[in-house]
Every structure is written in structure tokens, then in C-alpha cells.
Coordinates of C-alpha atoms in Angstrom, one line a residue:
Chain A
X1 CA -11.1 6.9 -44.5
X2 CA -7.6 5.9 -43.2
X3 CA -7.4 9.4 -41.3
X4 CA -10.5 8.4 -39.3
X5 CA -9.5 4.5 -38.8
X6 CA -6.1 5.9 -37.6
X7 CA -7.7 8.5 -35.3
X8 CA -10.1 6.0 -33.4
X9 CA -7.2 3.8 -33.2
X10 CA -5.0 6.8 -31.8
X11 CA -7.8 7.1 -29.2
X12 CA -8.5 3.9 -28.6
X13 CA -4.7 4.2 -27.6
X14 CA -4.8 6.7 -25.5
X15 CA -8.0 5.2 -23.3
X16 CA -5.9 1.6 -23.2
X17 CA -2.8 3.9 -21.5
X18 CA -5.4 6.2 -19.2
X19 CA -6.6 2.3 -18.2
X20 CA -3.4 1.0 -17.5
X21 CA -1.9 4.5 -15.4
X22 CA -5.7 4.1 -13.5
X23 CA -4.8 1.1 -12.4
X24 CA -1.1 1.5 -11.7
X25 CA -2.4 4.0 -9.5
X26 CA -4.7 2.2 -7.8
X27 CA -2.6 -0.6 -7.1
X28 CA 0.5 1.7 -6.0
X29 CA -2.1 3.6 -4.2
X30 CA -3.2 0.2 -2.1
X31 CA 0.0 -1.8 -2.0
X32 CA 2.1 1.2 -0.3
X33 CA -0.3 0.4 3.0
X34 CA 2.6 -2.9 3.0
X35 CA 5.8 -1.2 3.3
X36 CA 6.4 1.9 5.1
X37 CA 6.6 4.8 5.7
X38 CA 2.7 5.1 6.5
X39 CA 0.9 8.5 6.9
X40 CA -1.4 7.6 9.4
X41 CA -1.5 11.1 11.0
X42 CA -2.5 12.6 6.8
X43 CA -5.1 9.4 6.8
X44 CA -6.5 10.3 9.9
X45 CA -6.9 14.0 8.4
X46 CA -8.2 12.8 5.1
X47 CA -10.5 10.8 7.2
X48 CA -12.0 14.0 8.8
X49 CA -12.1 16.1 6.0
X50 CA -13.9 13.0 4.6
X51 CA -16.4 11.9 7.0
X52 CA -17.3 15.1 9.6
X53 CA -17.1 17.2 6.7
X54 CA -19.8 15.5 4.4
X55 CA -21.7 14.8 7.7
X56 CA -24.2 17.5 7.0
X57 CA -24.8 17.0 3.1
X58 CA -25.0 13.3 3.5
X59 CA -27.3 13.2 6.3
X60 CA -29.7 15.9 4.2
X61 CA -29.6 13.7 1.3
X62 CA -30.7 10.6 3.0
X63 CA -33.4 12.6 5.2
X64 CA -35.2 13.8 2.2
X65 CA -34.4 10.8 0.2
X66 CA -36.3 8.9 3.0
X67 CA -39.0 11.3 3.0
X68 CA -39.7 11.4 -0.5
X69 CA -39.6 7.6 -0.6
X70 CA -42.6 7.7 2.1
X71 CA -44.6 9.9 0.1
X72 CA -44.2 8.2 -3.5
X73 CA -44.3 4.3 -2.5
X74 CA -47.4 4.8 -0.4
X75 CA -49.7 6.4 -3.1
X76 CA -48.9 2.8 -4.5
X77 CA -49.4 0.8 -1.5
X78 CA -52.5 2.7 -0.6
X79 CA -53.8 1.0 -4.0
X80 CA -53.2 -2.6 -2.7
X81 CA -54.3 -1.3 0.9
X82 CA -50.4 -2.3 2.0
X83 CA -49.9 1.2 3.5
X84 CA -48.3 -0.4 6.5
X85 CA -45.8 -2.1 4.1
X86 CA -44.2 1.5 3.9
X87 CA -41.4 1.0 6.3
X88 CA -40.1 -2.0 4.6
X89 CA -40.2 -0.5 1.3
X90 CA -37.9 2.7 2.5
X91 CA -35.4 1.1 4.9
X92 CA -34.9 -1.9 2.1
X93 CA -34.5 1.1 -0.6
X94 CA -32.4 2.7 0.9
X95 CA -30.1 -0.2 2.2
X96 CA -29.5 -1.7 -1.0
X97 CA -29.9 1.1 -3.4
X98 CA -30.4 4.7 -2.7
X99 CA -28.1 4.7 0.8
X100 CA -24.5 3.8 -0.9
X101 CA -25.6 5.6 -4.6
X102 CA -26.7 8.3 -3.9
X103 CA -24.1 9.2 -0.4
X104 CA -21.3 8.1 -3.2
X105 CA -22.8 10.5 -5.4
X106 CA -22.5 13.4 -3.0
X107 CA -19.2 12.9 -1.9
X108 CA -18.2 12.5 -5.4
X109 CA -19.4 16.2 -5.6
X110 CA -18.0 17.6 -2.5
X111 CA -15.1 15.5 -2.3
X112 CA -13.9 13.9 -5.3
X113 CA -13.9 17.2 -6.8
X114 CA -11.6 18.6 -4.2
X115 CA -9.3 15.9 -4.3
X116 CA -9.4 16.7 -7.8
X117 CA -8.7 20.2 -7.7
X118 CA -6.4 19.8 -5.0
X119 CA -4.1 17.6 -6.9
X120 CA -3.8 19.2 -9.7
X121 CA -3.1 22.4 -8.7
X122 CA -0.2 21.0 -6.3
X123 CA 1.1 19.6 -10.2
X124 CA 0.6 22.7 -11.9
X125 CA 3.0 25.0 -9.4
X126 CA 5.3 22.0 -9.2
X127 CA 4.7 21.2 -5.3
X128 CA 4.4 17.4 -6.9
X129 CA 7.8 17.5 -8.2
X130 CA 8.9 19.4 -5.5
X131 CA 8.1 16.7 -3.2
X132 CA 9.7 14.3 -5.3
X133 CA 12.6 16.0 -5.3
X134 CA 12.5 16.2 -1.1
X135 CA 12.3 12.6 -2.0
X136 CA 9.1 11.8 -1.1
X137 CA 6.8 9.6 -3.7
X138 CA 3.9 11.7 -3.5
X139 CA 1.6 8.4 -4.0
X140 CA 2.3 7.7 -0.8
X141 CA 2.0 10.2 0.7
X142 CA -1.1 11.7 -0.8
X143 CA -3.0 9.1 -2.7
X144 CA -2.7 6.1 -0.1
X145 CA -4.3 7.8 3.0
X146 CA -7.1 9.2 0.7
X147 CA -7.7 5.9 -0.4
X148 CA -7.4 4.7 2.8
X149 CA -10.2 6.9 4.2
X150 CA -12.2 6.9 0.8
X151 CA -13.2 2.9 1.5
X152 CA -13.3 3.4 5.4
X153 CA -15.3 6.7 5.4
X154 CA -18.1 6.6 2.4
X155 CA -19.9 3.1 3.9
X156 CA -19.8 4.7 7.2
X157 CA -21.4 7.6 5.9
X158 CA -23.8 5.5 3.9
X159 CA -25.0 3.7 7.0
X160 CA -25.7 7.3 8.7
X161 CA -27.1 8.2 5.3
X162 CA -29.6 4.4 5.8
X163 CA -30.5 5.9 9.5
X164 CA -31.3 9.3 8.4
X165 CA -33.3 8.3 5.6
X166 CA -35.6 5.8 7.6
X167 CA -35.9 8.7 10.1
X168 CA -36.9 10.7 7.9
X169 CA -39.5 8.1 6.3
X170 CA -40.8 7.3 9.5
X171 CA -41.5 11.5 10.2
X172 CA -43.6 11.2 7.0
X173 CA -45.4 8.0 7.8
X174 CA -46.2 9.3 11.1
X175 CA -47.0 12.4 10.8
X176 CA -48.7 12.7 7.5
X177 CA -49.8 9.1 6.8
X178 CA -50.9 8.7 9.9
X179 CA -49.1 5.2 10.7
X180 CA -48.4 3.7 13.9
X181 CA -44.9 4.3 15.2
X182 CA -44.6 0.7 15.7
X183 CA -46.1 -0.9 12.4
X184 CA -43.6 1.2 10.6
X185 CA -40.6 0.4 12.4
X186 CA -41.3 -3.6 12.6
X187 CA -41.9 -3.4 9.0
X188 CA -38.8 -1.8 7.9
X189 CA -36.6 -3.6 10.9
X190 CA -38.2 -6.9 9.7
X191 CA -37.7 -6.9 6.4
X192 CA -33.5 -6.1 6.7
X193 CA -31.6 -10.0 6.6
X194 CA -28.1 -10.0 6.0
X195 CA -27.9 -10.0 2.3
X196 CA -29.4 -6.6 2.4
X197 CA -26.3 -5.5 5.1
X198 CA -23.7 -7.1 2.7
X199 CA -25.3 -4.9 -0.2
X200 CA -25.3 -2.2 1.5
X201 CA -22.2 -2.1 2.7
X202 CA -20.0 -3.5 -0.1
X203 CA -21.2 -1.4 -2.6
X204 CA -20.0 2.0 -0.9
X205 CA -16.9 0.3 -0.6
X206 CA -16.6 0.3 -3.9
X207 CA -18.2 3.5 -4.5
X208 CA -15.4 4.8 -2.3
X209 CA -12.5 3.6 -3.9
X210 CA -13.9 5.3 -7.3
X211 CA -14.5 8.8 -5.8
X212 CA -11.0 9.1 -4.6
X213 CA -9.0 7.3 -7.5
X214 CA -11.0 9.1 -9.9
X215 CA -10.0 12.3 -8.0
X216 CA -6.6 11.7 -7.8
X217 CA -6.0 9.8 -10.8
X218 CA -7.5 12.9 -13.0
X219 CA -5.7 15.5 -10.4
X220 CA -2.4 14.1 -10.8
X221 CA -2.6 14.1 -14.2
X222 CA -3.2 17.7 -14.7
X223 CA -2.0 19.2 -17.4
X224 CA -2.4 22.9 -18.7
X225 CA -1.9 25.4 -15.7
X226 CA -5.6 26.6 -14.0
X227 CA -7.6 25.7 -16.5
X228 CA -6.3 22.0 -16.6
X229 CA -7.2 22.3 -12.8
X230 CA -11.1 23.5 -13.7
X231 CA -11.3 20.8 -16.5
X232 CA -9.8 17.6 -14.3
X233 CA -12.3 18.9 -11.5
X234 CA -15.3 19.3 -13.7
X235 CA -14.3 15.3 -15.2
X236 CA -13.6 14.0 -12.2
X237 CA -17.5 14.4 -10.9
X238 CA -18.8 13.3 -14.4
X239 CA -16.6 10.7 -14.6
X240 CA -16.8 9.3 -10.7
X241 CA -20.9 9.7 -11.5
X242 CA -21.3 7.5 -14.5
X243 CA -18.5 5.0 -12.8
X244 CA -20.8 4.7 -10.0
X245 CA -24.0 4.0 -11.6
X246 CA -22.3 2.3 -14.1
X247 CA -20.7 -0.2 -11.4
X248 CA -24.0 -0.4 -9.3
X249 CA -25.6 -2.3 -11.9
X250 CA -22.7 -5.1 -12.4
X251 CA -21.9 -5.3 -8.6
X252 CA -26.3 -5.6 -8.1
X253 CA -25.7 -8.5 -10.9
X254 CA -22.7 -10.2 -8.8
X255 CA -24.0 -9.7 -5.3
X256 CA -27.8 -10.9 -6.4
X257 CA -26.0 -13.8 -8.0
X258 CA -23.6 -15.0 -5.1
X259 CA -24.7 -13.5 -1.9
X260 CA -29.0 -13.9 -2.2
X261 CA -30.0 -17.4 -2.2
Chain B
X1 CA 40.1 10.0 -16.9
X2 CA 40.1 12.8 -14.2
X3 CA 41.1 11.2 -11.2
X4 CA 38.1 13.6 -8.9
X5 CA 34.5 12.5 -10.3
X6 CA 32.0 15.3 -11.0
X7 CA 29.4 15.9 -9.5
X8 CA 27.2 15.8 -12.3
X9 CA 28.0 14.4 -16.0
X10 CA 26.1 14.3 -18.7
X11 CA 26.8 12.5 -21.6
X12 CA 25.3 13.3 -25.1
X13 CA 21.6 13.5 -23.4
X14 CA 18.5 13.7 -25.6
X15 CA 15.2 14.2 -24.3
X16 CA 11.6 14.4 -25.7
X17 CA 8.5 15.3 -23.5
X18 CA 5.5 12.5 -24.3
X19 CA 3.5 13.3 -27.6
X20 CA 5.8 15.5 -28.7
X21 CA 7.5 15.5 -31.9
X22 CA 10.6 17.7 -31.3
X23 CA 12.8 17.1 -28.9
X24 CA 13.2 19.0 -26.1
X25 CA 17.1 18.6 -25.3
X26 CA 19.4 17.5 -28.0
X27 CA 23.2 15.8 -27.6
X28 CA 23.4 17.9 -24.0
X29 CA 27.0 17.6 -22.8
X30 CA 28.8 18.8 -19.7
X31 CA 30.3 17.7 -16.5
X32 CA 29.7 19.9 -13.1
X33 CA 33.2 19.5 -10.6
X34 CA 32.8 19.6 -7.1
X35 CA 31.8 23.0 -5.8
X36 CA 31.6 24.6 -9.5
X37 CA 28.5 26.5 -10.8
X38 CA 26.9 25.7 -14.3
X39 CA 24.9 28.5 -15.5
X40 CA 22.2 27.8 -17.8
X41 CA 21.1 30.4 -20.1
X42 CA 18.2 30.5 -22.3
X43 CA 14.9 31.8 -23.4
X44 CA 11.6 30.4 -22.3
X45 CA 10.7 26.9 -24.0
X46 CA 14.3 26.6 -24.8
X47 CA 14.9 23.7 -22.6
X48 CA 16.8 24.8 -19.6
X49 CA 14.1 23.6 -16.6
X50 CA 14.4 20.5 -18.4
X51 CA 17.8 19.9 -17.5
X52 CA 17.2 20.3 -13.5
X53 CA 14.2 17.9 -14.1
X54 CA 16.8 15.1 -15.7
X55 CA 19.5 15.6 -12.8
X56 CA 16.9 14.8 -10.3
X57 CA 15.7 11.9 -12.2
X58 CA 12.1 13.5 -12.1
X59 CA 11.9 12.3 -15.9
X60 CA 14.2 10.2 -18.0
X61 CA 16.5 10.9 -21.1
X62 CA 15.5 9.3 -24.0
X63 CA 19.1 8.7 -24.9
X64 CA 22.7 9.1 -23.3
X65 CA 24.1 9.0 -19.9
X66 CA 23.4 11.3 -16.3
X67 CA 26.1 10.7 -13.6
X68 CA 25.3 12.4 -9.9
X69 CA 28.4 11.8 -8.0
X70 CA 29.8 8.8 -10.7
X71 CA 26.2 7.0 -10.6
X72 CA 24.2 6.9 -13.6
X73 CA 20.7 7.4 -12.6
X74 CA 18.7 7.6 -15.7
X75 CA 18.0 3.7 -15.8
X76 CA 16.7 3.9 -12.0
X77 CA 13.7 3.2 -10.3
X78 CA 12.2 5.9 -8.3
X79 CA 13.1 4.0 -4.9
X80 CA 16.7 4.1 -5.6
X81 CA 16.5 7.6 -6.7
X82 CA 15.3 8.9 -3.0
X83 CA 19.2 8.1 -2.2
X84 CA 20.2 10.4 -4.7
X85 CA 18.1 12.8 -4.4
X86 CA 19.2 13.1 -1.0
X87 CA 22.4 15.1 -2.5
X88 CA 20.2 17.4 -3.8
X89 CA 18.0 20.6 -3.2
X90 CA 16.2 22.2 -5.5
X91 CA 15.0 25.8 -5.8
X92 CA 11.7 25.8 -7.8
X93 CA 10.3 28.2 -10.3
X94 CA 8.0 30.8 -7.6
X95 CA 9.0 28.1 -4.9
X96 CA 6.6 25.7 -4.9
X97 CA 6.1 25.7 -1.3
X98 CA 3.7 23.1 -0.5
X99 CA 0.5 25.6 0.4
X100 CA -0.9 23.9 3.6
X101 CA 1.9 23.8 5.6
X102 CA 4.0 26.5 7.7
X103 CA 6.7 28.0 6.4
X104 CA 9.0 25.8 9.5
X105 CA 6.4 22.7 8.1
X106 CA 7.9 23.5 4.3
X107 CA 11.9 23.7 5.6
X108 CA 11.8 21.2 8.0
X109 CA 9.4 18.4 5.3
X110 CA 12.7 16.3 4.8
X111 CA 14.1 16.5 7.8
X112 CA 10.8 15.4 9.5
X113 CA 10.5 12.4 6.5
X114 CA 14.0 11.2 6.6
X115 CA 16.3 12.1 9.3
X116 CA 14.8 10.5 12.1
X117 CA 15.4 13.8 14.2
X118 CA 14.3 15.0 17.0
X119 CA 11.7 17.5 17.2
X120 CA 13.6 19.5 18.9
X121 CA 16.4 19.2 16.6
X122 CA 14.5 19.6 13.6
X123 CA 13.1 23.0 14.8
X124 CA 16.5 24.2 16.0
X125 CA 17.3 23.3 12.1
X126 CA 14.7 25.0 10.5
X127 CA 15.1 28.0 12.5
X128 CA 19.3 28.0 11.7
X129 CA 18.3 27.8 7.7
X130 CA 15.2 30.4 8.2
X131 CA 18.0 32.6 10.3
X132 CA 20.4 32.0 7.1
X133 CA 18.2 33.4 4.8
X134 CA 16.8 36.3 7.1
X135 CA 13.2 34.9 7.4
X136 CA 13.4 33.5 11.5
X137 CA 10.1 35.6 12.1
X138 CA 8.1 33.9 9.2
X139 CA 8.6 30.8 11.2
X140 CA 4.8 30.2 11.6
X141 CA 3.3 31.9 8.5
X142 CA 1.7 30.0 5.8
X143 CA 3.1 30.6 2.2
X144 CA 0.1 32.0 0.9
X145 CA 1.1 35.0 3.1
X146 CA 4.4 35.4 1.5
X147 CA 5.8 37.9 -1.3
X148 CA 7.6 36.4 -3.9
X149 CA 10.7 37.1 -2.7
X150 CA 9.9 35.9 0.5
X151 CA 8.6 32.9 -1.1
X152 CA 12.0 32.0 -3.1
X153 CA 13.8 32.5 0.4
X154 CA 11.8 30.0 2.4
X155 CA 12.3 27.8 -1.0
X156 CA 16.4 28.3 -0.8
X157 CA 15.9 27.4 3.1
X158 CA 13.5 24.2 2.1
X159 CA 16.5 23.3 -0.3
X160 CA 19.3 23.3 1.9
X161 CA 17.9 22.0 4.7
X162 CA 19.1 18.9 4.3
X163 CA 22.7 20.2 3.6
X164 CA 22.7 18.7 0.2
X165 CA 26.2 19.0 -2.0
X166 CA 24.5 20.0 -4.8
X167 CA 21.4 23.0 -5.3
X168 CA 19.8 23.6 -8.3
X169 CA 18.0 26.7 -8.7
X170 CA 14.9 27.3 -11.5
X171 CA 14.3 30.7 -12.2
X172 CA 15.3 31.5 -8.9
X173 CA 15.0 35.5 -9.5
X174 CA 12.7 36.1 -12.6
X175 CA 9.7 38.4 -11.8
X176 CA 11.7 40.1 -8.9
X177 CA 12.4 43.4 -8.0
X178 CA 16.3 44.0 -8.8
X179 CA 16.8 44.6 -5.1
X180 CA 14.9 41.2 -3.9
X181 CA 16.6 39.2 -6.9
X182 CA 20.4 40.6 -5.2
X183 CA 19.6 39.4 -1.9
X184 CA 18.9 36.2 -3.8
X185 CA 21.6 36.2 -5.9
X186 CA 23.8 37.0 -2.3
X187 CA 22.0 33.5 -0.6
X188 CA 23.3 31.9 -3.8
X189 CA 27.0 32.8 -3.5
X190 CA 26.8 32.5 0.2
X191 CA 25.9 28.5 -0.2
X192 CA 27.9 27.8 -2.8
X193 CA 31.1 29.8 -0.7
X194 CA 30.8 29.5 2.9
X195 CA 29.2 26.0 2.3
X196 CA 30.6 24.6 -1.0
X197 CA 27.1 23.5 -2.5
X198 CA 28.2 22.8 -5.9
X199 CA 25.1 24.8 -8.4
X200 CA 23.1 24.6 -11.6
X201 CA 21.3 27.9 -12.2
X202 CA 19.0 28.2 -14.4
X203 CA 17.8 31.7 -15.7
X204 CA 16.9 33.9 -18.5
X205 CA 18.7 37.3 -16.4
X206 CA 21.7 37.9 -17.3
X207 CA 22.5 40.4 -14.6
X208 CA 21.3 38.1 -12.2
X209 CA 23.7 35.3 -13.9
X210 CA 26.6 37.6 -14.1
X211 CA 26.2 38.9 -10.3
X212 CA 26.4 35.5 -9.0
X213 CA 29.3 34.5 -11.7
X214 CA 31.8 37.6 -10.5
X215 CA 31.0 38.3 -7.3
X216 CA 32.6 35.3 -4.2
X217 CA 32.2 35.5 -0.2
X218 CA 34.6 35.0 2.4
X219 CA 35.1 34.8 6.1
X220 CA 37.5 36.1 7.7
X221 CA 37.1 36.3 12.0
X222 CA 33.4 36.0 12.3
X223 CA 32.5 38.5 9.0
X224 CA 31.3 37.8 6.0
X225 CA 32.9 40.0 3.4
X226 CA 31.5 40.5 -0.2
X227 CA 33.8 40.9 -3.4
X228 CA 33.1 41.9 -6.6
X229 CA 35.5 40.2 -9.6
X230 CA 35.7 42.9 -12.7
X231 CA 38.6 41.0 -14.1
X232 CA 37.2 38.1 -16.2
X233 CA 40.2 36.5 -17.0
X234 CA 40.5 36.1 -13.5
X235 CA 37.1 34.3 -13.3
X236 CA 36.9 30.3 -12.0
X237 CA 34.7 27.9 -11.6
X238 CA 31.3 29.0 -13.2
X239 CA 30.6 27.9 -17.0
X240 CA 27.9 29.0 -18.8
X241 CA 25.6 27.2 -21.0
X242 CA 23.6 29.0 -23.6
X243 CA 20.6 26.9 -25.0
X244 CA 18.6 27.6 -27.8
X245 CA 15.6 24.7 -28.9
X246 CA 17.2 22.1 -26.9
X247 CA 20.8 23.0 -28.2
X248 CA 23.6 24.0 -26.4
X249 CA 24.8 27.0 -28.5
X250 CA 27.5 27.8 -26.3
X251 CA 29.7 26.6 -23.3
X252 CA 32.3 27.9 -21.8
X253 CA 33.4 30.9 -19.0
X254 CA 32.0 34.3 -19.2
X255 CA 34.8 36.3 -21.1
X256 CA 34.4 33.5 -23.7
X257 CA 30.7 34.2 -23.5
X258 CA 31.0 38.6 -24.4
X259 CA 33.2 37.3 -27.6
X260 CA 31.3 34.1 -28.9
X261 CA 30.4 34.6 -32.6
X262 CA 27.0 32.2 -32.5
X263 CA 24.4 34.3 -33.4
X264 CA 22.2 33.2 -31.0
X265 CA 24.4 34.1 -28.2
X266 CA 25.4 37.5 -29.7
X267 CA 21.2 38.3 -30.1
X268 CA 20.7 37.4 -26.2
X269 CA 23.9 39.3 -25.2
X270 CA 22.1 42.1 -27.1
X271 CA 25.5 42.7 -28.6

């Protein structure tokens, strides 16, 4: 009985420490940006590898997500004989919900991950310490600009993500529902205010800010030669996942609560 | 008190790595003087990349007192550290060259951080160290198509780019050829002669260790000329440190080394 109380309490220990470096991380990660030296030319990289390089999986995602929305919400329209309702039921979908979910979601996958890997292989064959011993803090000079782009690039991607996947939900409702080009677009331009915007937007910048700290937090705390590297890889995707749905409900809570009238 | 400070001092140092129960360093003792080397013996585990890690302040003793140059560092925060790591270069174990960047990138990464060179300076740098260590064609290659030779080179050029006072080399010849680990071994005197880098070594080959211990370089009008000491009496400078679980078993020169009683020792001597 006492071996188990102590062992949840040794766990219970460890989470409270991973909570506390996670956030030391964070806030180092952020609060370098004030002081220099600043690596804009490795943000500007990040920034590249970030956006143009998820441009194609993110644009996919949204397309079909759009067109799939089409085809599912007006099987239930059609029942009230609000078919031409469609439009507002994709772009506000997409907006507030699927846009900045399921974009995070993706880049978690493709990016997180490499972060991830990236990371912790530079700690296994000691490029981390040997950059701290060419005295440079590698937080700065890794971490910052990913974070950097992380909250810059994921809600730009989500808005091309929004675009693509009201395209996509317009090809549908045109070409095999048969609506008018203009019904659906008035319908799903209409029904946008700026509640939806803030939504959308502030949750991928949230979303962002988890797939890269969750990447570099679990990468730079590698431990175990290559397989460490597989394992913090593998966790960081699960981990960034669940933090992302997890946090999509709260922020839904807070932004319903203070931002919609 | 010796009136010439040393450029490292250690001072009954313990150290533990987190959730471990043993320590990893116990009641570690020496002082390095100005251009001396310290050669660290040791099998694997036994503590001796643990030692470089503490004199660049990478971790922190759990106990007892690191001087670089007369400063204690192990209370400081990583900001003042920069300023003393500045002193330093480090060889890694295989290198550690940072894998996305050219070999010049890799040599010239302080230089372009810190220095507030030139461009033009910093390449006619990196291209003087490259020269040094007989790589000037690898200039634009990435590390990945290195040997590991070629690899430890770039690394000893990455080091002493900087012109630090002190180098610290991990491992800087195991799992090389004998003729590769020589040429290394040569870099190694070559700094620590013609330059006076003071040195930590760290290694687990003893030919290696003994080759850099007995063999010095000098100039003499424009050549470099190699000798070989066979006298050890005659041998100054190096000390060796033999470590065994976190203990130093032995230190003292190299002749005292051949007739040290420890068992240890005598079992790693093969004696």
C-alpha cells in the first residue's frame, strides 16, 4: 500500500517538474525576443520550413474537409428544405472549428514531429552542448525563432486552410447539389461577423504555440540515444494532439463567454 | 599560495547526474598551470566526460569548488558563463559538428556569433584553422560527408577558432584508425606547443595518451620539427589522472604512472 502511495506521489513529482521545465521553456523561449542577439535570418527559415512547406497538406485538408462538410450538412438541410443554408454552415465550421483544429493538427504531424526529432537528435550527439560550449544558449537560438514562426505561421495557414475548405464546399454545392454560385457564397460570406474572425484566429495561435513547445520541449529533453529520438517524436504528436483538442474546448468556453455577446 | 593562478582548479568536486543514486565524480582534486596538459584516464562510465562537462559549466558540482583562470564558476548563471566559456574550446566525442551547416559554417559559428567580424575576416579565419588542420578543400562540404577523422579535424578547427587558452578534447581519437588517431594526436601537440593552449584530454587509449605525453614540437626558421621524449624522468608538464567510478585512483606524471601499485591502474596498464 505505501509502495503504491509513494509511487503515484513519485509521479505526481515528476509531472509537477515536466510542468514547471514546460513552462520555463516557454517563457525563456518568448522573453529572449526582448534582449538580443535575435535570429531573425533562422526565424525567417523556420518560417519557411513552416508555412511553404505545409502549404500542400494544409490546403488538402481543408479542401476535403470543406467538401465533406458540403456533402454531410446538406442531407440534413435537405430535411428542413434549408439546402441553400449550406454555405453558412461550412464557412462558419470551418472558421471556428475545423480551420485552426484540424491545420494545428497537421502541422503537429508534419512539423511538431520534426522539431521533435530534430532536437533531440542534436542532444543525443552532443551538438546542444556543443553549442553551449561555443557559448551560445541554444533556447535562443533554436527554440525562440520556432516559436516565433509557430504563432505567426499556423493562423496564417489556418486562414488558407478556411479559403480552401469553402472552395472546396462551394465545388460540391455547385457541382453536385446543384446550388447557385451566388446563394452559396452570400450565405457563407453573410453569416461570418467578427466574433467568428477572433475565433478563428486566436485559437491557431494558440494551437501554434503548443505544436512547437511541445516539439521542442520533448526534443530537448531527449534522453536515451536514437531511440529516445523515436520515442520524444512519437509523444510529441500524441501529446501536441490531445493538448490541442483538449485546449479547444476551454479556449471555445472563454472566447464564447467574453468575445460573443 | 602559488603566486601564477591555474588555469583550471578543482577543489574536492562531487558530482551526481539527476535520479541517480551513485555519484558520478567523487572528492575530484587537481589544478591545471598555464600551458600544462591533464590527461584523464579511464574506462567507459567511469566519469572522465564528466569532468570536461563541469569545467565548461555545462552542469554543476553538487559539492566543492571549479576555478577557470581564478573564477569559480560553479555558482554561475549561464549568461556569465558565455565569458568563460570564451577561454575555452572543446573537442567533442565524434565531433558534434552541428549537421546543417558547412564545414566553414561549423568553424567559423563563434566567430560569426561573437566577434563582430567581418565576413571577410571570418572566412580568411576559418580557412587559416581548416589550413592548420589540413582540411582547406573541405571548406564547403557538409559534415555528413565527412569520415570520422575528418570529422574530429573540422571539430579541433571548430575549437580553436576562437583562439581559446584552454582546449578540452573528449575522446578525441577512439574508434580511429591508428594512423588518423596520430595525425590527431600531432594537431594536439601542435596547439598546445606552437600555440600554448593549455589541455584536458580525455581518453581510454593509452598509446594515444602516451604519444601526445612524450612527444613536443618546435620551430625553428619556418619548420616545424617533431621529437619524440623516451626519457621519462625527463618528462614535464602532462599529469595523468586515472579514474575508476568517479575516483581518482591515481595522479601524477607518467613514470610514476608504469610503477603505481593501485590495482586499478596496474589492471589498465595491463601490467
Amino acid at each position: 500500500m505505501e509502495a503504491v502511495v509513494n509511487g503515484a506521489f513519485e509521479r505526481l513529482k515528476r509531472t509537477i517538474l515536466h510542468i514547471q521545465e514546460f513552462t520555463m521553456l516557454s517563457y525563456r523561449g518568448f522573453a529572449n525576443l526582448l534582449s538580443r542577439p535575435r535570429y531573425w535570418q533562422d526565424t525567417f527559415d523556420m518560417m519557411d520550413v513552416m508555412g511553404v512547406g505545409s502549404l500542400t497538406i494544409v490546403c488538402l485538408t481543408g479542401l476535403f474537409t470543406g467538401m465533406v462538410l458540403t456533402v454531410q450538412s446538406s442531407a440534413t438541410l435537405d430535411a428542413f428544405g434549408a439546402r441553400p443554408y449550406v454555405g453558412r454552415m461550412v464557412s462558419l465550421s470551418m472558421i471556428r472549428e475545423l480551420g485552426p483544429v484540424l491545420t494545428s493538427l497537421m502541422v503537429a504531424g508534419r512539423v511538431g514531429s520534426g522539431m521533435a526529432a530534430e532536437l533531440g537528435s542534436m542532444v543525443v550527439t552532443l551538438q546542444i552542448d556543443a553549442m553551449r560550449a561555443l557559448g551560445t544558449d541554444p533556447i535562443r537560438k533554436l527554440v525562440t525563432p520556432r516559436l516565433v514562426s509557430g504563432v505567426i505561421m499556423v493562423p496564417v495557414l489556418t486562414v488558407l486552410s478556411d479559403a480552401v475548405g469553402m472552395l472546396g464546399g462551394y465545388l460540391v454545392a455547385r457541382f453536385t447539389l446543384r446550388l447557385a454560385t451566388e446563394f452559396y457564397w452570400h450565405s457563407a460570406i453573410d453569416a461570418i461577423k467578427m466574433e467568428d474572425i477572433i475565433m478563428g484566429l486566436a485559437k491557431p495561435f494558440v494551437f501554434g504555440y503548443i505544436v512547437v513547445a511541445v516539439g521542442c520541449y520533448l526534443g530537448l529533453s531527449t534522453r536515451g540515444g536514437t531511440q529516445g529520438v523515436g520515442e520524444s517524436t512519437t509523444r510529441s504528436v500524441v501529446m501536441a494532439s490531445v493538448l490541442i483538442l483538449a485546449s479547444d474546448y476551454f479556449l471555445n468556453l472563454l472566447i464564447l463567454h467574453f468575445v460573443y455577446p | 599560495m602559488s603566486p601564477v593562478v591555474p588555469v583550471i582548479s578543482f577543489r574536492n568536486v562531487f558530482y551526481a547526474y539527476p535520479e541517480a543514486e551513485e555519484y558520478a565524480l567523487k572528492n575530484i582534486t587537481f589544478d591545471l598551470p598555464i600551458g600544462g596538459t591533464e590527461i584523464i584516464l579511464g574506462g567507459s562510465g567511469s566519469g572522465k566526460s564528466t569532468i570536461l562537462k563541469l569545467i565548461l559549466g555545462l552542469i554543476k558540482p553538487e559539492s566543492g569548488s571549479i576555478e577557470i583562470g581564478g573564477v569559480e564558476i560553479s555558482r554561475m548563471e549561464e549568461e556569465e558563463l558565455m565569458s568563460i566559456r570564451s577561454k575555452i574550446g572543446m573537442v567533442f566525442q565524434e565531433g558534434a559538428l552541428f549537421d546543417s551547416l558547412t564545414v566553414a559554417e561549423n568553424v567559423g559559428f563563434r566567430l560569426r556569433e561573437y566577434e563582430h567580424l567581418s565576413e571577410g575576416d571570418v572566412e580568411e579565419r576559418v580557412r587559416a584553422m581548416l589550413g592548420f588542420v589540413g582540411l582547406e578543400e573541405f571548406y564547403d562540404r557538409m559534415p555528413s560527408e565527412l569520415s570520422g577523422g575528418e570529422r574530429r579535424r573540422v571539430a579541433v578547427a571548430r575549437a580553436m577558432a576562437h583562439q581559446p587558452e584552454l582546449i578540452l578534447y573528449d575522446e578525441a581519437t577512439t574508434g580511429l584508425d591508428p594512423i588518423t588517431a596520430s595525425t590527431i594526436c600531432d594537431l594536439i601537440v601542435k596547439l598546445r606547443d606552437l600555440e600554448g593552449v593549455s589541455t584536458v584530454l580525455v581518453t581510454h587509449q593509452l598509446r594515444d595518451a602516451f604519444q601526445i605525453a612524450q612527444s613536443f614540437i618546435f620551430k625553428r626558421g619556418g619548420r616545424t620539427t617533431y621529437h619524440r621524449i623516451e626519457d621519462l624522468n625527463a618528462l614535464m608538464g602532462t599529469e595523468f589522472m586515472v579514474l575508476n567510478e568517479g575516483e581518482a585512483v591515481f595522479r601524477g606524471r607518467q613514470k610514476e604512472l608504469w610503477e603505481a601499485e593501485n590495482d586499478y591502474v596496474r589492471r589498465f596498464l595491463s601490467r
